[in-house]
Short mmCIF file of C-alpha atoms in Angstrom, two decimals:
data_model
loop_
_atom_site.label_atom_id
_atom_site.label_comp_id
_atom_site.label_asym_id
_atom_site.label_seq_id
_atom_site.Cartn_x
_atom_site.Cartn_y
_atom_site.Cartn_z
CA MET A 32 0.18 0.25 -0.21
CA LEU A 33 1.16 3.82 -1.05
CA PRO A 34 1.26 6.16 2.04
CA ALA A 35 -0.42 8.57 0.16
CA ILE A 36 -4.00 9.93 -0.30
CA PHE A 37 -4.76 11.24 -3.59
CA GLY A 38 -7.74 12.98 -5.18
CA LEU A 39 -10.22 12.98 -8.12
CA SER A 40 -10.83 15.27 -10.50
CA GLY A 41 -14.73 15.21 -11.08
CA LEU A 42 -17.93 13.02 -9.55
CA VAL A 43 -16.77 9.62 -11.08
CA LEU A 44 -13.82 7.56 -11.42
CA THR A 45 -12.44 8.11 -15.03
CA ASP A 46 -10.54 4.92 -16.64
CA ASP A 47 -7.19 6.34 -16.12
CA GLU A 48 -7.80 6.84 -12.54
CA ARG A 49 -9.33 3.56 -12.31
CA ALA A 50 -6.60 1.96 -13.47
CA PHE A 51 -3.86 4.37 -11.80
CA PHE A 52 -6.01 3.63 -8.74
CA ARG A 53 -5.44 0.07 -8.42
CA ASP A 54 -2.29 -0.61 -9.61
CA CYS A 55 -0.82 2.08 -6.80
CA ASP A 56 -3.35 0.77 -4.27
CA PRO A 57 -3.11 4.35 -2.47
CA ALA A 58 -3.73 4.29 1.14
CA GLY A 59 -6.63 6.45 1.00
CA TYR A 60 -8.74 8.99 -1.11
CA ILE A 61 -10.08 12.84 -0.38
CA LEU A 62 -12.41 14.25 -1.93
CA PHE A 63 -13.71 18.17 -2.65
CA GLY A 64 -16.66 19.58 -3.92
CA ARG A 65 -15.83 18.92 -7.01
CA ASN A 66 -16.44 14.98 -6.23
CA ILE A 67 -19.92 15.76 -4.42
CA GLU A 68 -23.25 16.81 -6.46
CA THR A 69 -25.92 14.60 -4.81
CA ARG A 70 -26.38 11.57 -2.29
CA ALA A 71 -26.80 8.38 -4.82
CA GLN A 72 -23.46 10.08 -6.66
CA ALA A 73 -21.63 10.46 -3.27
CA ARG A 74 -22.02 6.77 -2.92
CA ALA A 75 -21.94 5.54 -5.86
CA LEU A 76 -18.54 6.61 -5.63
CA THR A 77 -17.21 5.71 -2.94
CA ASP A 78 -18.44 2.36 -3.42
CA GLU A 79 -16.87 2.10 -6.24
CA LEU A 80 -13.67 2.94 -4.62
CA ARG A 81 -14.03 0.81 -1.49
CA ALA A 82 -14.56 -1.85 -4.15
CA LEU A 83 -11.09 -0.91 -5.95
CA HIS A 84 -9.17 -2.39 -3.44
CA GLY A 85 -11.50 -4.98 -1.40
CA ARG A 86 -10.10 -3.93 1.77
CA ASP A 87 -12.63 -3.75 4.94
CA ARG A 88 -12.32 -0.40 5.78
CA THR A 89 -11.07 2.25 3.24
CA PHE A 90 -9.37 5.76 4.05
CA ILE A 91 -12.24 7.82 2.84
CA CYS A 92 -11.92 11.37 3.61
CA ILE A 93 -13.47 15.02 3.33
CA ASP A 94 -13.32 18.77 5.07
CA GLN A 95 -16.56 19.54 6.28
CA GLU A 96 -15.67 20.98 9.15
CA GLY A 97 -20.11 23.17 9.20
CA GLY A 98 -19.10 26.92 8.45
CA ARG A 99 -17.43 28.64 5.13
CA VAL A 100 -15.64 25.07 4.88
CA ALA A 101 -18.10 22.92 3.96
CA ARG A 102 -17.89 20.00 0.79
CA MET A 103 -21.60 18.32 1.03
CA LYS A 104 -23.61 21.81 0.53
CA PRO A 105 -26.80 22.93 0.80
CA PRO A 106 -29.97 21.23 -0.36
CA VAL A 107 -28.95 18.37 -1.14
CA TRP A 108 -26.81 18.58 2.44
CA LEU A 109 -27.72 20.88 5.50
CA PRO A 110 -25.89 23.20 6.45
CA TYR A 111 -23.62 22.76 9.94
CA PRO A 112 -21.97 25.96 12.00
CA ALA A 113 -18.10 27.25 12.20
CA GLY A 114 -16.42 26.12 15.61
CA GLU A 115 -17.08 29.90 16.31
CA ALA A 116 -20.38 29.07 17.79
CA PHE A 117 -20.43 26.53 19.99
CA ASP A 118 -17.15 28.28 21.58
CA ARG A 119 -19.43 31.35 22.21
CA LEU A 120 -21.62 29.09 23.54
CA TYR A 121 -18.81 28.04 26.27
CA GLU A 122 -18.99 31.62 27.16
CA THR A 123 -21.53 31.25 29.21
CA ALA A 124 -22.93 27.76 29.64
CA PRO A 125 -19.55 24.70 28.48
CA ALA A 126 -21.60 22.39 29.43
CA SER A 127 -24.05 23.14 26.91
CA ALA A 128 -21.40 24.23 24.40
CA ILE A 129 -19.96 20.62 24.84
CA GLU A 130 -23.27 18.54 24.73
CA ALA A 131 -23.55 21.35 21.41
CA ALA A 132 -20.51 20.13 19.66
CA ARG A 133 -21.15 16.81 20.55
CA ALA A 134 -24.39 16.42 18.78
CA ASN A 135 -23.67 18.44 16.05
CA ALA A 136 -20.85 16.38 15.02
CA HIS A 137 -22.89 13.66 15.41
CA ALA A 138 -25.63 14.49 13.34
CA LEU A 139 -23.19 15.98 10.48
CA GLY A 140 -21.35 12.61 10.36
CA LEU A 141 -24.93 11.11 9.90
CA ASP A 142 -24.33 12.63 6.51
CA LEU A 143 -21.11 11.31 5.79
CA ALA A 144 -21.70 7.99 7.11
CA GLU A 145 -24.34 7.93 4.50
CA ALA A 146 -21.98 9.14 1.65
CA GLY A 147 -19.96 6.60 2.11
CA ILE A 148 -17.19 8.83 3.63
CA ASN A 149 -15.27 7.35 6.85
CA VAL A 150 -12.89 10.27 7.92
CA ASP A 151 -13.70 14.00 8.30
CA CYS A 152 -10.65 16.94 8.60
CA LEU A 153 -12.09 18.48 11.73
CA PRO A 154 -11.72 19.35 14.65
CA LEU A 155 -9.48 21.89 14.22
CA LEU A 156 -7.65 22.25 17.81
CA ASP A 157 -5.51 25.71 16.55
CA VAL A 158 -6.00 28.21 19.60
CA ARG A 159 -7.18 31.66 17.37
CA GLN A 160 -4.91 34.33 18.69
CA PRO A 161 -6.13 38.06 18.19
CA GLY A 162 -4.59 39.95 14.94
CA ALA A 163 -3.95 36.28 13.38
CA HIS A 164 -5.44 36.05 9.92
CA ASP A 165 -9.03 35.15 9.11
CA VAL A 166 -7.59 31.74 7.32
CA ILE A 167 -8.68 30.27 10.59
CA GLY A 168 -10.86 32.59 12.08
CA ASP A 169 -14.38 31.64 12.71
CA ARG A 170 -13.25 27.61 12.44
CA ALA A 171 -11.79 27.56 15.49
CA LEU A 172 -13.17 26.45 18.79
CA GLY A 173 -11.65 29.19 21.37
CA THR A 174 -9.06 31.58 22.12
CA GLU A 175 -8.33 29.28 25.13
CA PRO A 176 -6.30 25.71 25.10
CA MET A 177 -8.56 24.06 27.57
CA ARG A 178 -11.69 25.22 26.00
CA VAL A 179 -10.73 24.56 22.10
CA ALA A 180 -9.66 21.22 24.18
CA ALA A 181 -12.97 20.15 25.42
CA LEU A 182 -15.15 21.02 22.73
CA GLY A 183 -12.28 19.31 20.35
CA ARG A 184 -12.57 16.17 22.65
CA ALA A 185 -16.47 16.50 21.95
CA THR A 186 -16.42 16.73 18.21
CA LEU A 187 -14.13 13.57 18.17
CA ASP A 188 -17.22 12.22 20.78
CA GLY A 189 -20.18 13.21 18.13
CA LEU A 190 -18.25 11.89 14.23
CA ALA A 191 -17.47 8.57 16.50
CA ARG A 192 -20.54 8.67 17.41
CA ALA A 193 -21.83 8.07 13.21
CA GLY A 194 -18.80 5.60 12.45
CA ILE A 195 -16.91 8.79 11.50
CA ALA A 196 -13.33 9.10 12.82
CA GLY A 197 -12.00 12.72 13.09
CA VAL A 198 -8.60 14.37 12.06
CA VAL A 199 -7.19 16.46 14.83
CA LYS A 200 -5.59 19.82 12.79
CA HIS A 201 -3.34 21.89 12.29
CA MET A 202 -0.41 20.32 14.19
CA PRO A 203 1.35 22.00 15.74
CA GLY A 204 -0.94 25.26 15.76
CA HIS A 205 -2.10 27.31 13.27
CA GLY A 206 -4.22 30.49 15.74
CA ARG A 207 -0.97 32.80 15.30
CA SER A 208 -0.55 32.51 11.19
CA LEU A 209 -0.17 36.69 10.14
CA VAL A 210 -1.34 35.03 6.18
CA ASP A 211 -3.55 33.04 3.89
CA SER A 212 -1.49 29.53 4.10
CA HIS A 213 -3.35 28.20 1.02
CA LYS A 214 -1.24 31.23 -0.71
CA GLU A 215 2.10 31.29 0.79
CA THR A 216 3.61 29.78 3.86
CA PRO A 217 3.25 31.84 7.65
CA LEU A 218 5.83 32.24 9.29
CA VAL A 219 5.37 32.40 13.11
CA THR A 220 8.20 34.18 15.13
CA ALA A 221 6.38 32.95 18.61
CA SER A 222 9.30 31.30 21.08
CA ALA A 223 8.92 27.96 22.44
CA GLU A 224 7.06 28.87 26.12
CA GLU A 225 5.02 30.78 23.74
CA LEU A 226 3.99 28.16 21.20
CA GLU A 227 3.26 25.49 24.05
CA LEU A 228 -0.64 27.58 24.44
CA ASP A 229 -0.38 26.17 21.03
CA LEU A 230 0.28 22.52 21.75
CA ALA A 231 -1.86 22.41 24.80
CA PRO A 232 -5.29 21.42 22.96
CA PHE A 233 -3.44 18.44 20.53
CA ARG A 234 -1.37 17.75 24.10
CA THR A 235 -4.56 17.06 25.72
CA LEU A 236 -6.10 14.88 22.78
CA ARG A 237 -3.15 13.69 21.99
CA ASN A 238 -4.74 10.13 21.95
CA ALA A 239 -6.70 10.88 18.73
CA ASN A 240 -6.28 8.74 16.14
CA ILE A 241 -5.78 10.86 12.99
CA GLY A 242 -3.79 13.76 12.99
CA MET A 243 -2.95 16.83 10.59
CA THR A 244 -0.13 19.00 10.32
CA GLY A 245 -0.38 22.32 9.05
CA HIS A 246 2.15 24.21 6.33
CA LEU A 247 3.32 27.14 8.76
CA ARG A 248 6.98 27.54 9.65
CA PHE A 249 7.99 28.24 13.29
CA THR A 250 11.03 30.09 14.34
CA ALA A 251 11.35 28.68 17.57
CA TRP A 252 11.63 25.05 15.87
CA ASP A 253 12.78 25.45 12.16
CA ALA A 254 12.22 28.13 10.53
CA GLU A 255 14.12 26.84 7.02
CA ASN A 256 11.23 24.30 6.17
CA PRO A 257 7.42 23.93 7.21
CA ALA A 258 6.00 21.95 9.81
CA THR A 259 4.30 19.20 7.14
CA LEU A 260 8.26 18.78 5.64
CA SER A 261 10.04 19.37 8.72
CA PRO A 262 11.79 16.47 10.35
CA PHE A 263 12.65 18.49 13.95
CA VAL A 264 8.69 19.77 13.85
CA ILE A 265 7.11 15.50 13.19
CA GLU A 266 9.66 14.17 15.63
CA GLU A 267 10.36 16.41 18.20
CA VAL A 268 7.41 18.52 18.72
CA ILE A 269 4.94 16.15 17.24
CA ARG A 270 5.88 12.72 18.19
CA LYS A 271 7.75 14.01 21.53
CA ALA A 272 6.83 16.99 23.20
CA ILE A 273 3.29 16.78 22.01
CA GLY A 274 2.73 12.99 22.11
CA PHE A 275 0.48 11.76 19.65
CA ASP A 276 1.39 9.00 17.96
CA GLY A 277 -1.52 8.51 15.84
CA LEU A 278 -1.57 8.33 12.02
CA LEU A 279 -0.35 12.28 10.93
CA LEU A 280 -1.39 13.68 8.01
CA THR A 281 0.02 16.36 5.92
CA ASP A 282 -2.65 19.11 4.72
CA ASP A 283 -3.48 19.74 1.11
CA LEU A 284 0.23 19.40 -1.01
CA ASP A 285 -1.88 21.38 -3.46
CA MET A 286 -1.83 24.28 -0.72
CA GLN A 287 0.83 27.07 -1.95
CA ILE A 288 3.30 25.14 -0.08
CA ALA A 289 3.82 23.27 -3.73
CA GLY A 290 3.68 26.61 -5.37
CA GLN A 291 7.01 28.01 -3.40
CA LYS A 292 10.64 26.93 -2.82
CA TRP A 293 8.39 23.83 -1.44
CA THR A 294 7.44 22.20 -5.16
CA ILE A 295 5.43 19.02 -4.74
CA TRP A 296 7.99 16.87 -6.45
CA TRP A 297 10.97 18.01 -3.76
CA ALA A 298 8.38 17.37 -0.96
CA SER A 299 7.37 14.12 -2.42
CA PRO A 300 10.88 11.98 -2.55
CA ARG A 301 12.54 13.53 0.15
CA ARG A 302 10.02 14.59 3.12
CA PHE A 303 7.23 12.34 3.13
CA ARG A 304 7.47 10.19 5.78
CA PRO A 305 5.92 7.00 5.61
CA MET B 21 -2.55 12.72 -12.66
CA ASP B 22 0.42 13.82 -13.08
CA ASP B 23 0.84 15.31 -9.91
CA MET B 24 0.17 11.86 -8.35
CA VAL B 25 1.80 9.56 -10.52
CA GLY B 26 4.89 11.39 -9.84
CA ILE B 27 4.21 10.72 -6.56
CA ALA B 28 3.12 6.77 -6.48
CA LYS B 29 6.38 6.74 -8.34
CA ALA B 30 8.63 8.46 -5.57
CA LEU B 31 7.21 7.19 -2.78
CA SER B 32 8.51 3.79 -1.14
CA PRO B 33 5.34 1.71 0.17
CA MET B 34 3.89 1.75 3.64
CA SER B 35 5.74 0.75 6.71
CA ALA B 36 4.35 -1.13 9.22
CA LYS B 37 4.11 1.40 11.72
CA THR B 38 2.31 3.58 9.57
CA ALA B 39 -0.16 0.81 8.16
CA GLU B 40 -0.98 -0.33 11.98
CA ARG B 41 -1.34 3.29 12.30
CA LEU B 42 -4.00 3.30 9.67
CA ASP B 43 -5.35 0.33 10.85
CA ARG B 44 -6.09 1.49 14.44
CA ALA B 45 -7.22 4.84 12.75
CA LEU B 46 -9.80 2.98 10.74
CA ALA B 47 -11.25 0.30 13.25
CA PRO B 48 -13.66 2.28 14.67
CA THR B 49 -15.43 3.43 11.74
CA SER B 50 -17.96 1.84 9.49
CA ALA B 51 -20.06 2.78 6.74
CA PHE B 52 -23.65 3.25 6.73
CA ASP B 53 -25.26 1.04 4.32
CA GLY B 54 -28.54 2.97 3.71
CA PRO B 55 -30.39 5.73 3.95
CA ASN B 56 -29.83 8.65 6.81
CA ASP B 57 -32.27 7.73 9.85
CA LEU B 58 -33.68 11.33 9.81
CA ALA B 59 -35.46 10.76 12.85
CA GLU B 60 -32.32 10.62 14.61
CA GLN B 61 -31.40 13.78 12.76
CA GLN B 62 -33.56 15.81 13.34
CA THR B 63 -33.44 15.05 16.96
CA LEU B 64 -29.62 16.29 17.12
CA LEU B 65 -30.26 19.26 15.59
CA ALA B 66 -32.61 20.27 17.02
CA THR B 67 -30.65 19.46 20.79
CA ARG B 68 -28.02 21.56 19.36
CA ASP B 69 -30.05 24.11 18.22
CA GLN B 70 -31.99 24.30 21.47
CA LEU B 71 -28.43 24.51 23.33
CA LEU B 72 -26.85 27.12 20.94
CA ALA B 73 -29.87 29.11 21.56
CA LEU B 74 -28.64 30.42 25.42
CA ALA B 75 -25.58 32.40 24.28
#
């Protein structure tokens, strides 16, 4: 099996994709808006992906957060709120916010399960910082690490009740980004001591089964390489300091990380660490 | 497609450790074989909305 997750070009597999995927046997797939139109179509597509490999379980994931990040959209699917809604409630009623986040994720997970999707790239454990770029913004579960962890755990629990695995992201923390990481690689200049705040929710949920790295550089750890491509950040920060021992995915390599000095061709053979 | 082919050629097969992590990640998942239980989903959404209205 190849340690890669691939995307698809459209609503159905092309003959080339079908032959390629069968031959190279990737670990899984990620679906985007271009792959999703109706309930029946989505299920047929995921059924075909599963049938290609004959495994009991095939990793099929999607970015279905709620709010502005939703690949499955109305009117076919229900809208779901962004993380900020639960943070706002937590301010006055923490237990109710946790219950609301769990119920929301459970309901969202039922939509995914029906479509044959078994992994959702949610929750964000990024601690939102004042003045940071809106690339995270209202997607975050808050500005206080333990609140983010509590709501993140509730989200993982809700997804699990629907048979969906969640993905904690974006390790080691995306809350300080001053630019849109889809367009350029953010540089975070906070000290290692200050970054303890960013690590805290990931450390609390270190037993999660799946995590995702972010495409940010941190001068405190490795000013040269974005976290996704940094052996130091992966080994010393994510694996050791956080204590995460689950499956570690990268964020999308088609983001501008691939358009700058870290090309997808450079990244794959030299730094993609299975 | 060219990117995917290039990556596939460049990558080594999955390590045993990664395979174990992948198995562990997918073990609790299930693919629901039918339409959603709308009543269950509506109950969950009603609970969520009642709670969010407290904010």
